[in-house]
């Protein structure tokens, strides 16, 4: 007797949306449900991957708004766990799901999922910072290495994470209506380690260069860096927060100084024309930009007299076309 073949299951996007609504409610009510009995069937809505894929295809803006509400909620950690439990995380954000249970055991490093949830909760409630908090460590899963002495490293995980974000975005274009938000989130993933690398020995030129490279994302980056400190050791946490505050103070001081006294002395253009026999031209502006770039890179100090910059130009005459 020939066996009957089961008809393929029809995806149910409404079931997925019901599960997402439950996750939002759990995040926004601020208290987790009581634990279920071992082995008991889940009492909350659950959908499968096909359901979530169908929902993402039909209701993508609603899906984005749902995740936004969860990561911006007062209990984002529990909301993210709800996304995991209802099947949404694995179906829509497998890069995030891969962090669940990654660490906190034989590999001697903190559980990346627990860390990520805490970073999201600690982050200032700005959408770009919260999304970057959720995704900033996705590259760790692909970059973990163990040294012969047992030390764990994640070399290049920020760069790998940014590329993973690109693939995520192509698969699930959550940010397509907001290209500026997409750009900000990717930038923060790529640079999320930069502020924590600051040391008091940085020169003013190094601080100036850092601030210039971070541009309009500077405040978001500093806020993400603060949220990324999840150590349970009070002194270590205090040191990390102080490091970021010191960097923010240095940036502010240098920007204030540059606003009052530009890095190059007044009249440097006239001095260059006299020293090198140049007429008023675009060349003078190009030389000034080249000097500003040299200051940013630390090749020559800022706020010096004209003779210092003229000597620098003479020493590098071929480079500057003089």
Coordinates of C-alpha atoms in Angstrom, one line a residue:
X1 CA 0.0 0.0 0.0
X2 CA 1.4 3.3 -1.1
X3 CA 2.1 5.7 1.8
X4 CA 0.3 9.1 1.7
X5 CA 2.7 12.0 1.3
X6 CA 2.0 15.0 3.5
X7 CA 1.2 18.2 1.8
X8 CA 3.8 20.9 2.5
X9 CA 2.9 23.2 5.3
X10 CA 1.7 26.6 4.2
X11 CA 3.6 29.5 5.9
X12 CA 1.5 31.4 8.3
X13 CA 2.7 35.0 8.5
X14 CA -0.1 35.9 11.0
X15 CA 1.2 33.3 13.4
X16 CA 4.6 35.0 13.2
X17 CA 3.2 38.4 13.8
X18 CA 1.3 37.1 16.8
X19 CA 4.5 35.7 18.2
X20 CA 6.2 39.0 17.7
X21 CA 3.4 40.9 19.4
X22 CA 3.8 38.6 22.4
X23 CA 7.6 39.4 22.5
X24 CA 6.8 43.1 22.5
X25 CA 4.3 42.7 25.3
X26 CA 6.8 40.7 27.4
X27 CA 9.5 43.4 26.8
X28 CA 7.2 46.3 27.7
X29 CA 5.6 44.9 30.7
X30 CA 8.9 44.7 32.5
X31 CA 8.6 41.3 34.2
X32 CA 9.4 37.8 32.8
X33 CA 6.7 35.1 33.0
X34 CA 6.9 32.4 35.7
X35 CA 9.1 29.4 34.7
X36 CA 7.4 26.6 32.9
X37 CA 7.4 23.0 34.3
X38 CA 10.3 20.9 32.8
X39 CA 9.2 19.3 29.6
X40 CA 6.0 21.3 29.4
X41 CA 4.8 22.7 26.0
X42 CA 5.4 26.4 25.7
X43 CA 2.4 28.5 26.6
X44 CA 3.4 31.4 24.4
X45 CA 3.0 31.8 20.7
X46 CA 5.7 30.1 18.6
X47 CA 6.2 30.2 14.8
X48 CA 8.6 28.5 12.5
X49 CA 11.2 29.9 10.1
X50 CA 8.9 29.8 7.1
X51 CA 6.2 31.8 9.0
X52 CA 8.7 34.5 10.0
X53 CA 10.1 34.6 6.5
X54 CA 6.6 35.1 5.1
X55 CA 5.9 37.8 7.6
X56 CA 9.1 39.6 6.8
X57 CA 8.2 39.5 3.1
X58 CA 4.6 40.8 3.6
X59 CA 5.0 43.0 6.7
X60 CA 8.6 44.1 6.8
X61 CA 8.0 47.7 8.2
X62 CA 5.8 46.1 11.0
X63 CA 8.6 43.6 11.7
X64 CA 11.1 46.4 12.0
X65 CA 8.8 48.4 14.3
X66 CA 8.4 45.4 16.5
X67 CA 12.1 44.8 16.9
X68 CA 12.6 48.6 17.5
X69 CA 10.0 48.5 20.3
X70 CA 11.8 45.5 21.9
X71 CA 15.3 46.9 21.8
X72 CA 14.1 50.3 23.0
X73 CA 11.9 48.9 25.8
X74 CA 12.6 49.2 29.5
X75 CA 13.2 45.4 29.7
X76 CA 15.0 44.8 26.4
X77 CA 16.9 41.8 27.8
X78 CA 13.7 39.9 28.5
X79 CA 12.2 41.0 25.2
X80 CA 15.3 39.6 23.3
X81 CA 14.9 36.4 25.2
X82 CA 11.2 36.4 24.0
X83 CA 12.4 36.8 20.4
X84 CA 14.6 33.7 20.9
X85 CA 11.9 31.6 22.6
X86 CA 9.2 32.4 19.9
X87 CA 11.6 31.5 17.1
X88 CA 11.9 34.9 15.6
X89 CA 15.6 35.4 16.4
X90 CA 16.8 32.3 14.7
X91 CA 14.6 32.8 11.7
X92 CA 15.2 36.5 11.0
X93 CA 18.5 37.3 12.8
X94 CA 20.6 34.1 12.8
X95 CA 23.7 36.1 13.2
X96 CA 22.4 37.2 16.6
X97 CA 21.0 33.7 17.4
X98 CA 24.5 32.3 16.9
X99 CA 25.7 34.2 19.9
X100 CA 23.4 32.3 22.3
X101 CA 25.4 30.1 24.5
X102 CA 28.7 31.1 22.8
X103 CA 31.2 31.2 25.6
X104 CA 30.9 31.2 29.4
X105 CA 32.2 27.7 29.6
X106 CA 35.2 25.7 28.4
X107 CA 36.4 28.6 26.2
X108 CA 37.0 30.9 29.2
X109 CA 35.2 34.0 27.9
X110 CA 32.0 35.7 28.8
X111 CA 28.8 34.4 27.2
X112 CA 28.4 36.7 24.2
X113 CA 24.6 36.6 24.2
X114 CA 24.4 37.6 27.9
X115 CA 26.9 40.3 27.3
X116 CA 25.0 41.6 24.2
X117 CA 21.7 41.7 26.1
X118 CA 23.3 43.7 28.9
X119 CA 24.9 46.1 26.4
X120 CA 21.5 46.7 24.7
X121 CA 19.8 47.4 28.1
X122 CA 22.7 49.7 29.2
X123 CA 22.8 51.7 26.0
X124 CA 21.2 55.1 25.7
X125 CA 17.7 54.8 24.1
X126 CA 18.7 56.0 20.7
X127 CA 17.7 53.7 17.9
X128 CA 21.1 53.7 16.2
X129 CA 23.0 53.0 19.4
X130 CA 20.5 50.2 20.5
X131 CA 20.7 48.5 17.1
X132 CA 24.5 48.7 17.1
X133 CA 24.5 47.3 20.7
X134 CA 22.5 44.3 19.5
X135 CA 24.8 43.6 16.5
X136 CA 28.2 44.9 17.6
X137 CA 29.7 41.5 18.5
X138 CA 28.2 39.3 15.8
X139 CA 31.6 38.9 14.3
X140 CA 32.9 37.1 17.4
X141 CA 31.4 33.8 16.4
X142 CA 33.5 33.7 13.3
X143 CA 36.7 35.0 14.7
X144 CA 37.3 33.2 18.0
X145 CA 40.8 31.8 18.3
X146 CA 42.4 30.0 21.2
X147 CA 46.2 30.5 21.9
X148 CA 48.3 27.6 23.1
X149 CA 48.2 29.1 26.6
X150 CA 44.4 29.1 26.5
X151 CA 43.8 32.8 25.9
X152 CA 40.8 33.6 23.8
X153 CA 41.0 36.2 21.0
X154 CA 38.5 37.7 18.6
X155 CA 40.9 39.4 16.2
X156 CA 39.2 41.5 13.5
X157 CA 35.7 40.8 14.9
X158 CA 34.6 44.4 14.3
X159 CA 35.5 44.3 10.6
X160 CA 34.0 40.8 10.2
X161 CA 30.8 42.0 12.0
X162 CA 30.4 45.0 9.6
X163 CA 30.6 42.6 6.6
X164 CA 28.1 40.3 8.3
X165 CA 25.8 43.3 8.7
X166 CA 26.0 43.9 5.0
X167 CA 24.9 40.3 4.3
X168 CA 22.2 40.5 6.9
X169 CA 20.9 43.7 5.3
X170 CA 20.8 42.1 1.8
X171 CA 18.9 39.1 3.2
X172 CA 16.5 41.1 5.4
X173 CA 16.4 44.8 4.3
X174 CA 15.1 46.2 7.6
X175 CA 16.9 49.5 7.1
X176 CA 16.2 50.2 3.5
X177 CA 13.7 53.0 4.2
X178 CA 16.3 54.7 6.4
X179 CA 19.8 54.7 4.7
X180 CA 21.2 57.1 7.3
X181 CA 20.3 54.7 10.1
X182 CA 21.7 51.8 8.2
X183 CA 25.0 53.7 7.7
X184 CA 25.2 54.7 11.3
X185 CA 24.6 51.2 12.6
X186 CA 27.3 49.7 10.3
X187 CA 29.7 52.5 11.2
X188 CA 29.2 51.8 14.9
X189 CA 29.7 48.1 14.5
X190 CA 32.9 48.7 12.6
X191 CA 34.4 51.2 15.1
X192 CA 32.9 50.0 18.4
X193 CA 36.4 49.2 19.8
X194 CA 38.0 52.5 18.9
X195 CA 37.2 54.5 22.1
X196 CA 38.2 51.7 24.4
X197 CA 41.7 51.9 22.8
X198 CA 42.3 55.4 24.1
X199 CA 45.3 56.0 26.3
X200 CA 46.3 59.2 28.1
X201 CA 49.5 59.2 26.1
X202 CA 47.6 60.0 22.9
X203 CA 48.9 63.2 21.4
X204 CA 46.5 66.1 20.6
X205 CA 47.0 65.2 16.9
X206 CA 45.8 61.6 17.6
X207 CA 42.8 62.8 19.5
X208 CA 42.0 65.3 16.8
X209 CA 42.3 62.6 14.1
X210 CA 40.1 60.3 16.1
X211 CA 37.4 62.9 16.4
X212 CA 37.6 63.8 12.7
X213 CA 37.3 60.1 11.7
X214 CA 34.3 59.6 13.9
X215 CA 32.6 62.7 12.6
X216 CA 28.9 63.0 13.4
X217 CA 29.0 59.5 15.0
X218 CA 31.3 60.5 17.8
X219 CA 28.7 60.8 20.5
X220 CA 26.9 57.6 19.5
X221 CA 30.3 55.8 19.5
X222 CA 31.1 57.1 23.0
X223 CA 27.7 56.1 24.3
X224 CA 28.0 52.6 22.8
X225 CA 31.5 52.2 24.3
X226 CA 30.1 53.1 27.8
X227 CA 27.3 50.5 27.3
X228 CA 29.9 47.9 26.2
X229 CA 31.4 47.8 29.7
X230 CA 29.7 44.8 31.4
X231 CA 32.3 43.7 33.8
X232 CA 31.1 42.7 37.3
X233 CA 34.3 44.1 38.8
X234 CA 33.6 47.6 40.2
X235 CA 37.1 48.9 39.8
X236 CA 37.5 47.7 36.2
X237 CA 34.1 49.2 35.3
X238 CA 35.0 52.5 36.9
X239 CA 38.4 52.5 35.0
X240 CA 36.7 51.8 31.7
X241 CA 34.1 54.5 32.2
X242 CA 36.7 57.0 33.2
X243 CA 38.8 56.2 30.1
X244 CA 35.9 57.0 27.8
X245 CA 35.1 60.2 29.8
X246 CA 38.7 61.3 29.6
X247 CA 38.6 60.8 25.8
X248 CA 35.4 62.8 25.5
X249 CA 36.9 65.6 27.6
X250 CA 40.1 65.7 25.5
X251 CA 38.0 65.9 22.3
X252 CA 35.9 68.7 23.7
X253 CA 39.0 70.7 24.9
X254 CA 40.8 70.4 21.6
X255 CA 37.7 71.3 19.6
X256 CA 37.2 74.4 21.7
X257 CA 40.8 75.3 21.3
X258 CA 40.7 74.9 17.5
X259 CA 37.5 76.9 17.3
X260 CA 39.2 79.8 19.1
X261 CA 42.7 79.4 17.7
X262 CA 42.9 77.4 14.4
X263 CA 45.7 74.8 14.2
X264 CA 47.6 76.9 11.5
X265 CA 48.7 80.4 12.3
X266 CA 46.9 83.4 10.7
X267 CA 48.6 84.6 7.6
X268 CA 50.3 81.3 6.8
X269 CA 49.1 81.6 3.1
X270 CA 50.9 84.9 2.7
X271 CA 54.0 83.4 4.3
X272 CA 54.0 80.5 1.9
X273 CA 53.7 82.9 -1.1
X274 CA 56.7 84.9 0.1
X275 CA 58.8 81.9 1.0
X276 CA 58.3 79.9 -2.2
X277 CA 57.6 82.7 -4.7
X278 CA 54.0 81.6 -5.3
X279 CA 51.2 83.8 -6.7
X280 CA 47.8 83.8 -5.1
X281 CA 46.3 80.6 -6.5
X282 CA 44.5 77.4 -5.7
X283 CA 48.0 76.0 -4.9
X284 CA 48.0 78.0 -1.6
X285 CA 44.7 76.4 -0.5
X286 CA 46.0 72.9 -1.4
X287 CA 49.1 73.5 0.7
X288 CA 47.1 74.6 3.7
X289 CA 45.0 71.5 3.4
X290 CA 48.1 69.4 3.2
X291 CA 49.5 71.0 6.3
X292 CA 46.2 70.4 8.2
X293 CA 46.3 66.8 7.2
X294 CA 49.9 66.6 8.4
X295 CA 48.8 68.0 11.7
X296 CA 45.9 65.5 11.9
X297 CA 48.3 62.6 11.2
X298 CA 50.8 63.8 13.9
X299 CA 53.6 64.6 11.4
X300 CA 53.9 68.2 12.6
X301 CA 52.4 69.8 15.8
X302 CA 49.5 72.2 15.7
X303 CA 49.5 75.9 16.9
X304 CA 53.1 76.6 16.0
X305 CA 54.6 79.7 14.4
X306 CA 54.7 80.0 10.6
X307 CA 58.4 79.1 10.5
X308 CA 57.7 75.6 11.7
X309 CA 55.3 74.9 8.8
X310 CA 57.5 76.6 6.2
X311 CA 60.4 74.4 7.4
X312 CA 58.2 71.3 7.1
X313 CA 57.2 72.2 3.6
X314 CA 60.9 72.8 2.6
X315 CA 61.8 69.4 4.1
X316 CA 59.1 67.8 2.0
X317 CA 59.3 70.0 -1.1
X318 CA 59.0 67.1 -3.6
X319 CA 56.0 65.7 -1.8
X320 CA 54.2 69.0 -2.0
X321 CA 55.3 70.0 -5.5
X322 CA 57.5 72.9 -4.4

